[in-house]
Short mmCIF file of N, CA and C in Angstrom, two decimals:
data_model
loop_
_atom_site.label_atom_id
_atom_site.label_comp_id
_atom_site.label_asym_id
_atom_site.label_seq_id
_atom_site.Cartn_x
_atom_site.Cartn_y
_atom_site.Cartn_z
N MET A 1 123.66 -10.73 127.74
CA MET A 1 123.88 -12.40 126.92
C MET A 1 124.45 -11.83 125.08
N LYS A 2 124.64 -10.70 125.19
CA LYS A 2 124.83 -10.87 123.97
C LYS A 2 126.04 -10.45 124.02
N ARG A 3 126.26 -9.39 125.42
CA ARG A 3 127.76 -9.04 125.86
C ARG A 3 128.69 -10.55 125.31
N LEU A 4 128.17 -11.74 126.22
CA LEU A 4 129.29 -12.65 126.43
C LEU A 4 129.67 -12.62 125.12
N ILE A 5 128.63 -13.12 124.59
CA ILE A 5 128.79 -13.63 122.78
C ILE A 5 130.02 -12.95 122.53
N ARG A 6 129.97 -11.29 122.33
CA ARG A 6 130.14 -10.77 121.21
C ARG A 6 131.72 -11.33 121.79
N ILE A 7 131.46 -10.61 123.20
CA ILE A 7 133.19 -10.77 123.86
C ILE A 7 134.39 -12.18 123.33
N ALA A 8 133.24 -13.70 123.20
CA ALA A 8 133.54 -14.89 123.10
C ALA A 8 134.23 -14.69 121.69
N ILE A 9 133.27 -14.71 120.58
CA ILE A 9 133.84 -14.56 119.74
C ILE A 9 134.72 -13.50 118.74
N ARG A 10 135.02 -12.33 119.67
CA ARG A 10 135.72 -11.05 119.36
C ARG A 10 137.38 -12.17 120.00
N GLY A 11 136.88 -12.93 120.81
CA GLY A 11 138.39 -13.19 121.90
C GLY A 11 139.13 -13.84 120.75
N TYR A 12 137.74 -15.26 120.57
CA TYR A 12 138.24 -16.36 118.49
C TYR A 12 138.75 -15.41 118.27
N GLN A 13 138.10 -14.84 117.67
CA GLN A 13 138.46 -13.40 116.75
C GLN A 13 140.51 -13.30 116.23
N ILE A 14 140.56 -12.76 118.18
CA ILE A 14 142.09 -11.72 118.14
C ILE A 14 143.15 -13.42 117.88
N PHE A 15 142.50 -13.71 119.48
CA PHE A 15 143.84 -15.09 119.65
C PHE A 15 143.67 -15.93 119.41
N LEU A 16 142.60 -16.88 118.99
CA LEU A 16 142.33 -18.55 118.02
C LEU A 16 142.23 -18.55 116.93
N ASN A 17 141.59 -17.85 116.09
CA ASN A 17 142.00 -17.57 114.62
C ASN A 17 143.44 -17.20 113.94
N PRO A 18 144.47 -16.99 114.53
CA PRO A 18 145.77 -16.68 114.17
C PRO A 18 145.94 -17.66 113.99
N VAL A 19 145.73 -18.66 115.68
CA VAL A 19 146.78 -19.46 115.44
C VAL A 19 146.17 -21.11 114.55
N LEU A 20 145.14 -21.35 114.70
CA LEU A 20 144.75 -22.34 113.76
C LEU A 20 145.11 -21.88 112.41
N LYS A 21 145.01 -20.25 111.81
CA LYS A 21 145.55 -20.60 110.41
C LYS A 21 146.76 -20.66 110.81
N ALA A 22 148.11 -19.99 111.36
CA ALA A 22 149.27 -20.65 110.89
C ALA A 22 149.12 -21.77 111.62
N LEU A 23 148.47 -23.34 111.95
CA LEU A 23 148.89 -24.24 112.20
C LEU A 23 148.66 -24.58 110.78
N CYS A 24 147.28 -24.24 109.97
CA CYS A 24 146.62 -25.16 109.32
C CYS A 24 147.06 -24.76 107.29
N GLY A 25 147.34 -23.80 107.94
CA GLY A 25 148.16 -23.57 107.34
C GLY A 25 147.32 -22.15 106.59
N PRO A 26 147.28 -20.45 104.86
CA PRO A 26 146.99 -19.86 104.77
C PRO A 26 145.24 -20.35 104.28
N GLY A 27 145.33 -21.59 103.13
CA GLY A 27 143.48 -21.27 102.90
C GLY A 27 142.89 -22.78 103.64
N SER A 28 142.91 -22.77 104.75
CA SER A 28 142.03 -23.14 105.77
C SER A 28 140.70 -22.66 106.81
N GLY A 29 140.92 -20.98 105.74
CA GLY A 29 140.07 -19.49 106.40
C GLY A 29 138.41 -20.61 106.50
N CYS A 30 137.52 -20.01 106.56
CA CYS A 30 136.07 -19.87 106.05
C CYS A 30 135.39 -19.99 104.73
N ARG A 31 134.66 -20.88 104.25
CA ARG A 31 134.44 -21.22 103.04
C ARG A 31 133.62 -20.83 102.50
N PHE A 32 132.75 -19.71 103.92
CA PHE A 32 131.95 -18.19 102.88
C PHE A 32 131.78 -17.07 103.56
N THR A 33 131.80 -15.61 102.80
CA THR A 33 131.81 -14.74 103.54
C THR A 33 129.97 -13.97 103.75
N PRO A 34 130.56 -13.46 104.75
CA PRO A 34 130.63 -13.49 105.57
C PRO A 34 131.79 -14.78 105.83
N THR A 35 133.24 -14.44 107.00
CA THR A 35 132.87 -15.72 107.64
C THR A 35 132.13 -15.87 109.16
N CYS A 36 132.26 -17.64 109.14
CA CYS A 36 131.43 -17.51 110.48
C CYS A 36 130.91 -17.29 111.37
N SER A 37 132.38 -16.68 111.83
CA SER A 37 132.83 -15.65 113.70
C SER A 37 131.53 -14.30 112.53
N ASN A 38 131.58 -13.65 112.07
CA ASN A 38 130.77 -12.51 111.16
C ASN A 38 130.24 -12.73 111.66
N TYR A 39 129.62 -13.81 110.80
CA TYR A 39 127.87 -13.98 110.75
C TYR A 39 127.20 -14.71 111.98
N PHE A 40 127.75 -15.17 112.86
CA PHE A 40 128.04 -15.87 113.99
C PHE A 40 127.47 -14.51 114.52
N LEU A 41 127.51 -12.94 114.57
CA LEU A 41 128.35 -11.89 115.34
C LEU A 41 126.83 -10.95 114.56
N GLN A 42 126.58 -11.05 113.51
CA GLN A 42 125.95 -10.65 112.62
C GLN A 42 124.46 -10.70 112.43
N ALA A 43 124.53 -12.33 112.99
CA ALA A 43 122.94 -13.22 113.30
C ALA A 43 122.31 -12.52 114.31
N VAL A 44 123.56 -12.59 115.95
CA VAL A 44 123.79 -12.57 116.86
C VAL A 44 122.71 -11.08 117.33
N GLU A 45 123.47 -10.50 117.19
CA GLU A 45 122.43 -8.65 116.66
C GLU A 45 121.37 -8.54 115.39
N ALA A 46 120.82 -8.64 114.88
CA ALA A 46 120.06 -9.36 113.31
C ALA A 46 118.64 -9.24 114.92
N HIS A 47 119.39 -10.60 115.85
CA HIS A 47 118.15 -11.53 115.39
C HIS A 47 118.13 -12.37 117.57
N GLY A 48 118.81 -11.63 117.73
CA GLY A 48 118.58 -12.10 119.80
C GLY A 48 119.94 -12.50 119.75
N SER A 49 120.33 -13.05 120.89
CA SER A 49 121.11 -14.30 121.76
C SER A 49 120.37 -15.39 120.95
N LEU A 50 119.87 -15.80 121.76
CA LEU A 50 119.25 -17.08 121.34
C LEU A 50 119.23 -17.47 119.88
N LYS A 51 118.07 -17.61 118.77
CA LYS A 51 117.69 -17.17 117.10
C LYS A 51 118.78 -17.13 116.68
N GLY A 52 119.42 -15.96 117.28
CA GLY A 52 121.16 -15.65 116.21
C GLY A 52 122.62 -17.32 116.81
N SER A 53 122.04 -16.85 118.63
CA SER A 53 122.97 -18.58 118.03
C SER A 53 122.97 -19.35 117.65
N TRP A 54 121.62 -19.84 117.33
CA TRP A 54 121.30 -21.10 116.89
C TRP A 54 121.45 -20.80 115.79
N LEU A 55 121.29 -19.35 114.94
CA LEU A 55 121.40 -19.98 113.18
C LEU A 55 122.93 -19.44 112.92
N GLY A 56 123.73 -19.38 114.00
CA GLY A 56 125.46 -18.82 114.06
C GLY A 56 126.35 -20.68 114.22
N VAL A 57 125.84 -21.27 115.08
CA VAL A 57 125.90 -22.41 115.10
C VAL A 57 125.81 -23.79 114.18
N CYS A 58 124.29 -23.38 113.34
CA CYS A 58 124.60 -23.81 111.66
C CYS A 58 125.15 -23.36 110.97
N ARG A 59 125.31 -22.08 110.47
CA ARG A 59 126.28 -22.47 109.60
C ARG A 59 127.43 -22.39 110.33
N ILE A 60 127.52 -23.23 111.39
CA ILE A 60 129.14 -23.39 111.17
C ILE A 60 129.24 -24.95 111.23
N PHE A 61 128.30 -25.68 111.16
CA PHE A 61 128.25 -27.19 110.94
C PHE A 61 127.59 -27.36 109.24
N ARG A 62 128.17 -26.47 108.64
CA ARG A 62 127.88 -26.06 107.09
C ARG A 62 129.11 -26.20 106.87
N CYS A 63 130.04 -25.47 107.35
CA CYS A 63 130.71 -24.52 106.39
C CYS A 63 132.46 -25.79 106.63
N HIS A 64 132.26 -27.40 105.70
CA HIS A 64 133.21 -28.29 106.12
C HIS A 64 133.53 -28.26 105.26
N PRO A 65 134.66 -29.20 104.17
CA PRO A 65 135.17 -28.95 103.25
C PRO A 65 134.41 -29.88 102.23
N TRP A 66 133.16 -30.47 103.27
CA TRP A 66 132.52 -31.05 102.28
C TRP A 66 130.81 -30.66 101.62
N GLY A 67 130.73 -29.20 102.33
CA GLY A 67 130.13 -28.51 102.13
C GLY A 67 129.92 -27.36 100.99
N GLY A 68 128.92 -26.12 101.08
CA GLY A 68 128.10 -25.09 100.80
C GLY A 68 129.78 -24.64 100.27
N TYR A 69 130.06 -22.92 100.09
CA TYR A 69 131.24 -21.51 99.61
C TYR A 69 130.59 -21.16 99.03
N GLY A 70 130.32 -20.00 99.78
CA GLY A 70 130.28 -18.63 99.07
C GLY A 70 129.99 -17.40 99.35
N TYR A 71 128.78 -16.45 98.93
CA TYR A 71 128.04 -15.31 99.94
C TYR A 71 126.48 -16.34 100.30
N ASP A 72 127.01 -15.96 102.21
CA ASP A 72 125.51 -16.49 103.06
C ASP A 72 126.02 -15.29 103.68
N PRO A 73 124.39 -14.69 103.58
CA PRO A 73 124.24 -13.18 104.33
C PRO A 73 123.46 -14.00 105.23
N VAL A 74 123.18 -13.90 106.65
CA VAL A 74 122.33 -13.88 107.48
C VAL A 74 121.07 -13.68 107.31
N PRO A 75 120.13 -14.11 107.10
CA PRO A 75 118.93 -13.34 106.58
C PRO A 75 118.17 -12.84 107.91
N PRO A 76 117.12 -11.65 107.35
CA PRO A 76 116.73 -10.66 108.13
C PRO A 76 115.84 -11.63 108.61
N LYS A 77 115.77 -10.54 109.72
CA LYS A 77 114.19 -11.39 110.41
C LYS A 77 112.91 -10.47 110.39
N ARG A 78 112.47 -11.88 110.53
CA ARG A 78 110.92 -12.21 110.26
C ARG A 78 110.04 -11.04 110.53
N GLY A 79 109.77 -10.37 109.48
CA GLY A 79 108.08 -9.20 109.13
C GLY A 79 109.25 -7.35 109.02
N ALA A 80 110.84 -7.93 108.62
CA ALA A 80 112.01 -6.90 108.70
C ALA A 80 111.11 -6.36 106.90
N ALA A 81 111.77 -7.34 105.95
CA ALA A 81 111.85 -7.08 104.45
C ALA A 81 110.91 -6.12 103.79
N GLU A 82 108.88 -7.12 104.75
CA GLU A 82 108.41 -6.73 104.24
C GLU A 82 108.08 -4.41 103.81
N ASN A 83 106.88 -4.45 103.10
CA ASN A 83 106.79 -3.46 102.38
C ASN A 83 105.60 -2.26 103.23
N HIS A 84 105.80 -1.20 104.12
CA HIS A 84 105.23 -0.71 104.97
C HIS A 84 104.44 0.63 104.24
N ASP A 85 105.08 0.86 102.80
CA ASP A 85 104.26 1.70 101.77
C ASP A 85 103.05 1.30 101.58
N THR A 86 102.50 0.04 101.48
CA THR A 86 101.23 -0.44 100.94
C THR A 86 100.70 -0.38 101.52
N HIS A 87 100.60 0.18 103.26
CA HIS A 87 99.15 0.61 103.58
C HIS A 87 98.83 2.34 103.34
N ARG A 88 99.76 2.72 102.83
CA ARG A 88 99.70 4.45 102.39
C ARG A 88 98.00 4.31 101.80
N PRO A 89 97.67 5.67 101.55
CA PRO A 89 96.12 5.08 101.36
C PRO A 89 96.64 5.86 99.97
N ALA A 90 95.14 5.57 98.99
CA ALA A 90 95.47 5.43 97.36
C ALA A 90 94.95 7.22 97.53
N GLY A 91 95.71 7.54 97.00
CA GLY A 91 95.67 9.28 96.12
C GLY A 91 95.80 9.85 95.45
N PRO A 92 95.33 11.40 94.51
CA PRO A 92 95.69 10.88 92.93
C PRO A 92 96.76 10.78 92.75
N ASP A 93 98.04 10.73 93.51
CA ASP A 93 99.10 10.99 92.79
C ASP A 93 99.62 9.26 93.01
N ALA A 94 98.83 8.29 93.13
CA ALA A 94 99.28 6.66 93.85
C ALA A 94 98.90 6.20 92.53
#
């Protein structure tokens, strides 16, 4: 499933996105960094097909002229940001 999603997004990036930019003008791109299509790819890679697609669709809905803009990274996978060094036994040099 991930592979199919990647192919669809890359197809959009290669074929459809340049056409849309040509028709709508140079300022018609994504308001966020990374772009919505790159965000979608990163979300699927980090969270899997189902949750990553949900995050990508939600991001696309946030990308409109009255929405936000700027740096908007994919949220880390739950539990990935935990510091695993806290489980070390305390020693003399701790």
